[in-house]
PDB file of C-alpha atoms and ligand atoms in Angstrom:
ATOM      1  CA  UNK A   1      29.894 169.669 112.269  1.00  0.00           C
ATOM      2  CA  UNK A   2      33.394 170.273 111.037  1.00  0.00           C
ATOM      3  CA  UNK A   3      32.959 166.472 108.889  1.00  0.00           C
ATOM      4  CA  UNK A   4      29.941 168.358 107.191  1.00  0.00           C
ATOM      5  CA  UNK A   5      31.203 171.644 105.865  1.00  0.00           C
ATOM      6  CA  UNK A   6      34.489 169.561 105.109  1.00  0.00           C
ATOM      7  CA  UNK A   7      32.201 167.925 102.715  1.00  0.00           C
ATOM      8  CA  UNK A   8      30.676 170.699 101.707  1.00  0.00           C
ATOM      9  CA  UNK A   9      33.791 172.280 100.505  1.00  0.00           C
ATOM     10  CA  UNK A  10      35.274 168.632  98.998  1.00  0.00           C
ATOM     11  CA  UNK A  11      32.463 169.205  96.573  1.00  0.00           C
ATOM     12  CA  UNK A  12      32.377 172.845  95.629  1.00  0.00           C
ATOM     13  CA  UNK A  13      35.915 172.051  94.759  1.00  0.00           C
ATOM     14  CA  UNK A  14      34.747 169.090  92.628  1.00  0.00           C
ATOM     15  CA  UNK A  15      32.630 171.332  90.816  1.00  0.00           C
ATOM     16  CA  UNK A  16      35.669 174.276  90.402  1.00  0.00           C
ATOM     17  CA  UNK A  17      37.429 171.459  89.078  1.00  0.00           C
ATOM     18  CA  UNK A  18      35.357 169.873  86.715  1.00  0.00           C
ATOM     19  CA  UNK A  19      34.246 173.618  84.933  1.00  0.00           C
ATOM     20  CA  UNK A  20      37.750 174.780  85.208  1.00  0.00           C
ATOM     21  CA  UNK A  21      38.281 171.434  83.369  1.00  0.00           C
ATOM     22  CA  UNK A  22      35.928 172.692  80.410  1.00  0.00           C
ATOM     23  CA  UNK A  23      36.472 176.409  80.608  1.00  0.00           C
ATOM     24  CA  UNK A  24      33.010 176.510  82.507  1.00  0.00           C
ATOM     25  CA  UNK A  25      32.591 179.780  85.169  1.00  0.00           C
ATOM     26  CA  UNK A  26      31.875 177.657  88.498  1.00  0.00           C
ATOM     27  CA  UNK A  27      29.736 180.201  89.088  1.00  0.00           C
ATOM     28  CA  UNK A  28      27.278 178.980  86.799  1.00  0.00           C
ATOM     29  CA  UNK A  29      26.493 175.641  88.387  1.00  0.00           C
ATOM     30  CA  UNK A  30      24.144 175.610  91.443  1.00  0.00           C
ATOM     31  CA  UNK A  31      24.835 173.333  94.274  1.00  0.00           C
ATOM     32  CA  UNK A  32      21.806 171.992  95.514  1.00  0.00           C
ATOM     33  CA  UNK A  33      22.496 170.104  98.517  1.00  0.00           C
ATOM     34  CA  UNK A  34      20.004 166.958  98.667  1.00  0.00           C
ATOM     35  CA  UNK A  35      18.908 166.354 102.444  1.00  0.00           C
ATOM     36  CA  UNK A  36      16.733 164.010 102.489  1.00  0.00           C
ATOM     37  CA  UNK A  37      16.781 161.461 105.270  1.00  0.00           C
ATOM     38  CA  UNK A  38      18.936 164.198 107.094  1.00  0.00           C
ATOM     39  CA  UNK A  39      17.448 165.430 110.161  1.00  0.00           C
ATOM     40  CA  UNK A  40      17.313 169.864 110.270  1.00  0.00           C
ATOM     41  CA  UNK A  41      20.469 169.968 112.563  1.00  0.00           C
ATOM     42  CA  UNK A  42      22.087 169.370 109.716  1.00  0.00           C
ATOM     43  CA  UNK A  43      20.101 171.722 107.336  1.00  0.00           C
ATOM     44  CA  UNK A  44      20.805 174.101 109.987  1.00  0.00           C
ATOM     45  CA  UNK A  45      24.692 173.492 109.994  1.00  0.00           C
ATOM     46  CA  UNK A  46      25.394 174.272 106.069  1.00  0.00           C
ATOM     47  CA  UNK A  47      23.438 177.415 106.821  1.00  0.00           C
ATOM     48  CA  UNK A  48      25.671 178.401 109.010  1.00  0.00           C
ATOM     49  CA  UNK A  49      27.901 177.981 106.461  1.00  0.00           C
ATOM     50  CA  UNK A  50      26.229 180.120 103.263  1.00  0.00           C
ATOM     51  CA  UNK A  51      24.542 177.299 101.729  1.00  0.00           C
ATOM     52  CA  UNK A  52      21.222 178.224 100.693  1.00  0.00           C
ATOM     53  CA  UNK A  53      19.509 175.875  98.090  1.00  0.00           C
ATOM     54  CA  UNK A  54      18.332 172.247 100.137  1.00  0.00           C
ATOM     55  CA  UNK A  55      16.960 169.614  98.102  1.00  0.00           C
ATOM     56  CA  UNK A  56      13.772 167.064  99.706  1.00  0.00           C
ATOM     57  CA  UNK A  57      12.134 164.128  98.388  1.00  0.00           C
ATOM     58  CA  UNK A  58       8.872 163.372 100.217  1.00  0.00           C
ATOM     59  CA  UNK A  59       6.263 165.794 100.709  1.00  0.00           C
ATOM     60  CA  UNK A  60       5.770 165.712 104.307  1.00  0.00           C
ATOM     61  CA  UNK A  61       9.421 165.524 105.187  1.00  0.00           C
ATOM     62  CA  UNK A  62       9.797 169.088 103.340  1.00  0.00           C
ATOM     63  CA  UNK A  63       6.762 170.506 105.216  1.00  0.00           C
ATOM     64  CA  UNK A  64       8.250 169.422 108.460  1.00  0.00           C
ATOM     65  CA  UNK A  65      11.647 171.034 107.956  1.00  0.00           C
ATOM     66  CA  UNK A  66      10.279 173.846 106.752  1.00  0.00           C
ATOM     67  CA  UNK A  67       8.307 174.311 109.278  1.00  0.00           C
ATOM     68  CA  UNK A  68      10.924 173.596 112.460  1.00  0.00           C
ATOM     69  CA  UNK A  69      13.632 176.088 110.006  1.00  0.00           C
ATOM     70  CA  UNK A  70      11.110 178.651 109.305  1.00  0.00           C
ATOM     71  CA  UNK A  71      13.149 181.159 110.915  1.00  0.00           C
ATOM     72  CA  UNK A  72      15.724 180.854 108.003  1.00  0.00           C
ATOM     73  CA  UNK A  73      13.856 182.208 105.172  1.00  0.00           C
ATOM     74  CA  UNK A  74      15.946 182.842 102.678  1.00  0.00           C
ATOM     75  CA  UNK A  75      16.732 178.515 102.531  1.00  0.00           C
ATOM     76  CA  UNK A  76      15.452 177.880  98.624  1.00  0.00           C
ATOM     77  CA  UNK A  77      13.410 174.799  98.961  1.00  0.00           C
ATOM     78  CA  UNK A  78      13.728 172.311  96.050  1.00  0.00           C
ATOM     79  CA  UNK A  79      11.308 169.253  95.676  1.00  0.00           C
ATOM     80  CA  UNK A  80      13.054 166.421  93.744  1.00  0.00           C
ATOM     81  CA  UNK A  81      10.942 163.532  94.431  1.00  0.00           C
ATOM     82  CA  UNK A  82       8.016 161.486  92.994  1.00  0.00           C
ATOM     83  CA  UNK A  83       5.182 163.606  93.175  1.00  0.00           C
ATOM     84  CA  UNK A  84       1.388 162.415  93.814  1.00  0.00           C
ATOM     85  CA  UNK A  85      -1.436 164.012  93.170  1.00  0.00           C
ATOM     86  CA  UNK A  86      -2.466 163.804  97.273  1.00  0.00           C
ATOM     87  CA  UNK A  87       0.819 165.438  98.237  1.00  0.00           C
ATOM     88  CA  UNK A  88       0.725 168.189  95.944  1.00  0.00           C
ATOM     89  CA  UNK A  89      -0.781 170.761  98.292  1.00  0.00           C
ATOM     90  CA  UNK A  90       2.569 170.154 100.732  1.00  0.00           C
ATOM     91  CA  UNK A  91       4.319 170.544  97.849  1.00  0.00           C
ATOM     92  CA  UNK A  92       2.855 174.039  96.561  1.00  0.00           C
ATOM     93  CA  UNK A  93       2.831 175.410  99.807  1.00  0.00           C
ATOM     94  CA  UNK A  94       6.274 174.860 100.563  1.00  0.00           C
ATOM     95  CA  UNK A  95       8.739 174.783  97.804  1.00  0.00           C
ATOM     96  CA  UNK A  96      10.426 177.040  95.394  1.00  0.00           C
ATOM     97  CA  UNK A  97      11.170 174.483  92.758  1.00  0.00           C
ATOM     98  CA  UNK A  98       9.939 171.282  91.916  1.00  0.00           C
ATOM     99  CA  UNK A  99      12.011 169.406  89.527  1.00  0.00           C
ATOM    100  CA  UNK A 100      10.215 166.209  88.831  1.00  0.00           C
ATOM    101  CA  UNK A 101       6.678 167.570  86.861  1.00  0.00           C
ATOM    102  CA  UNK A 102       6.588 164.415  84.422  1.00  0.00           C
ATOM    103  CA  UNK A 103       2.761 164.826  84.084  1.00  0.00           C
ATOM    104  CA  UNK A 104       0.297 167.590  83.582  1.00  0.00           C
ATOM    105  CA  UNK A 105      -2.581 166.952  85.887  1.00  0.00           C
ATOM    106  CA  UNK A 106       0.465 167.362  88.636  1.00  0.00           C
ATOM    107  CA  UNK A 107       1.744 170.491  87.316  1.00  0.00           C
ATOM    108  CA  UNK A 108      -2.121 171.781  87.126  1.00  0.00           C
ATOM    109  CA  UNK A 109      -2.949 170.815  90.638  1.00  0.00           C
ATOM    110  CA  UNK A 110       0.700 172.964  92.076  1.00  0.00           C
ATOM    111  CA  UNK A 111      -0.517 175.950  90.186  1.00  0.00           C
ATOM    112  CA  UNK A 112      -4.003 176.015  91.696  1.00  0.00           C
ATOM    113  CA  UNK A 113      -2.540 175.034  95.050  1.00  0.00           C
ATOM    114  CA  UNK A 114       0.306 177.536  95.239  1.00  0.00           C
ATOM    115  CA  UNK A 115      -0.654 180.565  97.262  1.00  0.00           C
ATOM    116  CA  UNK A 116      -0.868 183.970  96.213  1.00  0.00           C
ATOM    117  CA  UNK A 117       1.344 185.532  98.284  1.00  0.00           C
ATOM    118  CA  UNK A 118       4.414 183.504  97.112  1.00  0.00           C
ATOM    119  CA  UNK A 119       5.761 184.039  93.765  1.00  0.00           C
ATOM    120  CA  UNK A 120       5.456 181.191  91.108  1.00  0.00           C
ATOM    121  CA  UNK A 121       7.348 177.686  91.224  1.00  0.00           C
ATOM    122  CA  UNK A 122       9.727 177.118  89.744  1.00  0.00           C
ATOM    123  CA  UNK A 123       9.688 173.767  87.534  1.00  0.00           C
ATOM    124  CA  UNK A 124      11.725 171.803  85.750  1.00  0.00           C
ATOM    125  CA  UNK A 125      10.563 168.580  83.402  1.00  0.00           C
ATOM    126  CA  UNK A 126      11.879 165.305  84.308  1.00  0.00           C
ATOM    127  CA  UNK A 127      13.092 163.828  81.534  1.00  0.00           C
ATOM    128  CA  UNK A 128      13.779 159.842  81.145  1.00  0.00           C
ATOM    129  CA  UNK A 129      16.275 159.795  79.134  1.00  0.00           C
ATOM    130  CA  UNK A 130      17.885 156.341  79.673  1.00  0.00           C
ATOM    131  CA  UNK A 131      14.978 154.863  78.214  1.00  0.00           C
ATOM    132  CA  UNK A 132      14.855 152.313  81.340  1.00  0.00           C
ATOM    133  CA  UNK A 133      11.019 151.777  81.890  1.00  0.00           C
ATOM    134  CA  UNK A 134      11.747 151.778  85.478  1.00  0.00           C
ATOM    135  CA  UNK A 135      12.949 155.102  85.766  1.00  0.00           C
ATOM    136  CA  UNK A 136      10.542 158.291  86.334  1.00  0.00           C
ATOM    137  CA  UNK A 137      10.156 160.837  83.781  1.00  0.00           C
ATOM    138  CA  UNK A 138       8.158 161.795  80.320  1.00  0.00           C
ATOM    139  CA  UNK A 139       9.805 160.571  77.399  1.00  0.00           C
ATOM    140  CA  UNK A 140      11.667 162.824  74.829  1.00  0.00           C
ATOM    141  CA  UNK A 141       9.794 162.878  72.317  1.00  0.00           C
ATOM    142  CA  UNK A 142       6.515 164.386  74.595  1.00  0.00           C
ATOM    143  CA  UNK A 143       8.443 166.570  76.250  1.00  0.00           C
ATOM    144  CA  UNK A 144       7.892 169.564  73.503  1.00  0.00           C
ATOM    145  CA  UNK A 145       3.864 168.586  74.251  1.00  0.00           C
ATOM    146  CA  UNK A 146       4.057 169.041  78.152  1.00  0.00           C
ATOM    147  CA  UNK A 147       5.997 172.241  78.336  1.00  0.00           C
ATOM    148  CA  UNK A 148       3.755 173.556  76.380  1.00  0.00           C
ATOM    149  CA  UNK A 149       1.151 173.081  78.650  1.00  0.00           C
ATOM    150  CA  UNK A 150       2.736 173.697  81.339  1.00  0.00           C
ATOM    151  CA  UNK A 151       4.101 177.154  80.591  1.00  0.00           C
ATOM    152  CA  UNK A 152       0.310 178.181  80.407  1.00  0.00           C
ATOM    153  CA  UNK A 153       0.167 178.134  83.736  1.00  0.00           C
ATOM    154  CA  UNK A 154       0.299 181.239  86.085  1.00  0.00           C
ATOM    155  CA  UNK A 155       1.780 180.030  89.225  1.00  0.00           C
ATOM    156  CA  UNK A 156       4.395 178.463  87.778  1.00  0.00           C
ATOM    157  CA  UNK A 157       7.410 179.345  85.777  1.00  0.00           C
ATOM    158  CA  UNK A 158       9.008 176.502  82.954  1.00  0.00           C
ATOM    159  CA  UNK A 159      12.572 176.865  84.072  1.00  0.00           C
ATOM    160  CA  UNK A 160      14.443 173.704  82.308  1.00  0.00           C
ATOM    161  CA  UNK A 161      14.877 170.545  82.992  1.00  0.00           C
ATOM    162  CA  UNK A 162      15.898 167.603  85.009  1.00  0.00           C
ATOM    163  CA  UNK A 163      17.128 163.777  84.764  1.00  0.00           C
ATOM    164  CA  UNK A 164      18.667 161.327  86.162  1.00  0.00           C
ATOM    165  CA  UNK A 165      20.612 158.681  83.982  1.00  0.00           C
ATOM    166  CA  UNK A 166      21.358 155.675  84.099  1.00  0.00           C
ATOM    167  CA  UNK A 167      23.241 154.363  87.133  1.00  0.00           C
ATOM    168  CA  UNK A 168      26.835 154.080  85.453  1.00  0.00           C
ATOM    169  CA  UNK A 169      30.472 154.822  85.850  1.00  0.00           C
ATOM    170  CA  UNK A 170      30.909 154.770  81.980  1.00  0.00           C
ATOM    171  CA  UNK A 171      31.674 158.713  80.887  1.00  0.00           C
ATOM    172  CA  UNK A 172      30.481 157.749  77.356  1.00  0.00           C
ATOM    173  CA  UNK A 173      27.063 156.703  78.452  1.00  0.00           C
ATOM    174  CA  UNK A 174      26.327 159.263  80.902  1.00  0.00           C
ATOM    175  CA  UNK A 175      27.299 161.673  78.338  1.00  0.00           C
ATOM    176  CA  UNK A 176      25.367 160.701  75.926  1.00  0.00           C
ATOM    177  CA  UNK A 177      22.151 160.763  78.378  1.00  0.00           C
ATOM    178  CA  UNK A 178      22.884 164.038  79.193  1.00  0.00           C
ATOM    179  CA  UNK A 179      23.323 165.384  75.927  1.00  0.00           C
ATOM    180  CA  UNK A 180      19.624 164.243  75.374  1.00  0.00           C
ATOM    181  CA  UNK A 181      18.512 167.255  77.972  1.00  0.00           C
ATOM    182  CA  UNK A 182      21.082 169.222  76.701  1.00  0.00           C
ATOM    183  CA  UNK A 183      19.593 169.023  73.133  1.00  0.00           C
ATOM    184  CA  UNK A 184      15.797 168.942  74.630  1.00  0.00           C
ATOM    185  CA  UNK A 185      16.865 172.244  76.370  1.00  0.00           C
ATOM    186  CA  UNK A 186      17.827 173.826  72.794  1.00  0.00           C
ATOM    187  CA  UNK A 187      14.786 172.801  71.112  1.00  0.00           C
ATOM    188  CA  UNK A 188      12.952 174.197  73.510  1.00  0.00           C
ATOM    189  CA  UNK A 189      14.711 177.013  73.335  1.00  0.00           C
ATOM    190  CA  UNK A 190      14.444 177.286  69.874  1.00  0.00           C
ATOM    191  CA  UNK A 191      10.499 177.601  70.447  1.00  0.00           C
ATOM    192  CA  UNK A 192      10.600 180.670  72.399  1.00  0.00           C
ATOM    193  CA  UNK A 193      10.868 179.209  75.987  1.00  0.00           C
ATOM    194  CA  UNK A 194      13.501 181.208  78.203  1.00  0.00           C
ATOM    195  CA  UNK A 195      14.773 177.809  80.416  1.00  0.00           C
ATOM    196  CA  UNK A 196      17.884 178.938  81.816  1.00  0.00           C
ATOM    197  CA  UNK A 197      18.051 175.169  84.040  1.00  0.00           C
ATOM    198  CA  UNK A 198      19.711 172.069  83.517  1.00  0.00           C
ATOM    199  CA  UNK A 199      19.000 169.891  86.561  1.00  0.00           C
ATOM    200  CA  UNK A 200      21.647 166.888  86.017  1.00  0.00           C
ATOM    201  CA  UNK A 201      24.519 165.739  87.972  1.00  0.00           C
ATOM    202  CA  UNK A 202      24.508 163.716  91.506  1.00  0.00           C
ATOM    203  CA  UNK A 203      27.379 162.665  93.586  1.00  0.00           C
ATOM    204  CA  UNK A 204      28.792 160.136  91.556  1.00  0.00           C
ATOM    205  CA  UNK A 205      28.116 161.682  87.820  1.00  0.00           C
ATOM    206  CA  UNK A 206      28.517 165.462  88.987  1.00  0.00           C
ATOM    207  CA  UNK A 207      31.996 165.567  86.618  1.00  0.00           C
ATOM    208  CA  UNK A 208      29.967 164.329  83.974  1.00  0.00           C
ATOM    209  CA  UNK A 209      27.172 166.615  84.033  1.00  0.00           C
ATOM    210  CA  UNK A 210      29.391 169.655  84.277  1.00  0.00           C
ATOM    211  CA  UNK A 211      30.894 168.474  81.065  1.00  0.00           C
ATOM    212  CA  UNK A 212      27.771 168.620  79.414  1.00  0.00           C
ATOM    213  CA  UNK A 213      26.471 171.718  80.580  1.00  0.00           C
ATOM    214  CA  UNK A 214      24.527 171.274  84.021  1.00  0.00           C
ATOM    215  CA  UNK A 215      23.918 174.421  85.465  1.00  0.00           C
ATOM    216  CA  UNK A 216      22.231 173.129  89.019  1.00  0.00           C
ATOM    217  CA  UNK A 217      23.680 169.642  90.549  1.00  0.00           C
ATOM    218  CA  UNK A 218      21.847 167.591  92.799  1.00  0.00           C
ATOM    219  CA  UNK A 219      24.187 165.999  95.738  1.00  0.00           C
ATOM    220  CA  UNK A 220      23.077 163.883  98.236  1.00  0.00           C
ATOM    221  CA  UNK A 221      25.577 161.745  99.996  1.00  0.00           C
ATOM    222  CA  UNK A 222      28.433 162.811  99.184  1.00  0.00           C
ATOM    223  CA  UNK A 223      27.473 165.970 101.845  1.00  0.00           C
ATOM    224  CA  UNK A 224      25.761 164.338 104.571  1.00  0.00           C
ATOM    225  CA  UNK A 225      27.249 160.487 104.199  1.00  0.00           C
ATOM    226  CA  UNK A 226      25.474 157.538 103.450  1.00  0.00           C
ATOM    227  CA  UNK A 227      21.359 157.516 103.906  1.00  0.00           C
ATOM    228  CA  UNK A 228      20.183 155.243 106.172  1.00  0.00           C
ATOM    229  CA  UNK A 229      16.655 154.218 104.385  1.00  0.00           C
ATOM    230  CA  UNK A 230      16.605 155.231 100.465  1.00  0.00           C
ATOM    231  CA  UNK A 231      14.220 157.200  98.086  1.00  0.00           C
TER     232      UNK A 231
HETATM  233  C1  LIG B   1      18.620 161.370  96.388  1.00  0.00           C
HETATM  234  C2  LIG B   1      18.668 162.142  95.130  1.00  0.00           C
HETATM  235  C3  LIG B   1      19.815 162.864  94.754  1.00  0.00           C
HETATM  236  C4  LIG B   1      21.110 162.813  95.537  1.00  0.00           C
HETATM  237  O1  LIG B   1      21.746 161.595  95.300  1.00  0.00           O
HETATM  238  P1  LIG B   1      23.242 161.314  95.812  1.00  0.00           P
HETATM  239  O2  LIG B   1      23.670 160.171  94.982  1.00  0.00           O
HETATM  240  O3  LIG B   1      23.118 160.978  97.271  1.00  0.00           O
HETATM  241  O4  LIG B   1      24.037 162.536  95.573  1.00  0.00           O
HETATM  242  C5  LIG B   1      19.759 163.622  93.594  1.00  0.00           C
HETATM  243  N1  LIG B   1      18.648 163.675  92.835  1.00  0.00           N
HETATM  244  C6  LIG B   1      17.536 162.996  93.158  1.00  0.00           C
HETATM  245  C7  LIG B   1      16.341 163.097  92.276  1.00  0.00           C
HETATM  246  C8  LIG B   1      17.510 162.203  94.305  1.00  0.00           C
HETATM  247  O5  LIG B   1      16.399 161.512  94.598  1.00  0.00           O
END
C-alpha cells in the first residue's frame, strides 16, 4: 500500500507544481482519483489516506463499491463514464456527480430517478471538443441549448463542464481544446449560470489542463498503475 499513496502524493505534487507554475492556488484544483478497474482494497487504502473524491465508469461497478464501502460515507462518488438510458437508475442512486450528461433524455431520466433523501447531482456537460466523431460529447455550439434544459431540472445542479481532448502530447493542441471549455464555461457564465467546474485534465495532460484553468482533474493510472481491461 505504500506504492499507492506514493502515487498519490507524486501527483498532488504534479498538480502544486503545475499551479505554482501559473500562479494558480493548488487548492483550487480537485483531485479526483479515477478507480475504475481497481478493486475497493484499493478505494479503501487512499481513504486511509484523506482522499475523498473516487471516480467510476460503469454503472454497476459503482453500485458494487458503493455498496461493499458503504461504511465510508463521506467517499464523493463521481460517474465519468458513458451513460445509458438502462443504467441510469444505478447511476442516480449512487453518485454525487456525473460528468458525462451529453444528452437530455439522460439528464431527465437521473433527475426523476434520484431519490429524495439525497441532495441533487451534481453534473457537468461533456463537451467534444476535438471535433473527432469518435469521441463522446455534445458539440459546442449545442451546448448553450442543453444546459439550458438541463438546469430546469430539480434534482440536479448544472455545475460546469467536462472533456476529454484529443489523445496528444502536443501542449499547443491540448491547449487549444481546453480553451474551448474554458470559453464555453464563460459564456455560460455570461447567461446567468453559476458553474464553478471545469472537469479537464487526466494523467498524461493534467499540466496542461491546470494551465488552462481546470479546477477538478480526472487521474486514473497514474494512481493505481496500468488497467488491466480499458473503458
Ligand atoms: C479512465 C478515465 C480517466 C483516467 O484516465 P488516466 O489516463 O488513467 O488518468 C479520466 N477520465 C475519464 C473520462 C476516464 O474514462
Amino acid at each position: 500500500m505504500a506504492t499507492i499513496f506514493t502515487a498519490l502524493q507524486d501527483v498532488q505534487a504534479r498538480i502544486d507544481t503545475a499551479c505554482t507554475a501559473v500562479g494558480r492556488n493548488p487548492a483550487a484544483v480537485k483531485l479526483l482519483a479515477v478507480s475504475k478497474t481497481f478493486p475497493a482494497a484499493d478505494i479503501q487504502a487512499l481513504y486511509q489516506f484523506g482522499q475523498r473524491a473516487f471516480g467510476e465508469n460503469y454503472a454497476q461497478e459503482l453500485a458494487n463499491k458503493c455498496q461493499i464501502l458503504a461504511e465510508y460515507n463521506d467517499i464523493e462518488w463521481h460517474f465519468i463514464g458513458p451513460l445509458q438510458s438502462n443504467k441510469t437508475r444505478l447511476v442516480a442512486e449512487n453518485a454525487a456527480w456525473v460528468h458525462t450528461i451529453e444528452r437530455f433524455k439522460i439528464a431527465e431520466r437521473l433527475s426523476a430517478q434520484r431519490p429524495t433523501h439525497l441532495p441533487p447531482i451534481n453534473i457537468c456537460l461533456q463537451v467534444n471538443v476535438s471535433g473527432e466523431t469518435t469521441k463522446s460529447g455534445v458539440a459546442p455550439e449545442q451546448v448553450l441549448a442543453l444546459a439550458e434544459q438541463v438546469a430546469k431540472l430539480p434534482q440536479l445542479c448544472l455545475r460546469g463542464l467536462m472533456c476529454i481532448p484529443e489523445s496528444s502530447h502536443d501542449s499547443e493542441i491540448l491547449a487549444q481544446q481546453f480553451l474551448v471549455l474554458v470559453q464555453l464555461k464563460a459564456q455560460l457564465q455570461a447567461r446567468g449560470y453559476a458553474l464553478d467546474t471545469l472537469s479537464m485534465g487526466m494523467s498524461n495532460d493534467l499540466e496542461s489542463a491546470i494551465a488552462a484553468d481546470s479546477t477538478l482533474v480526472r487521474v486514473g493510472s497514474a494512481i493505481f498503475g496500468q488497467r488491466h481491461y480499458s473503458s
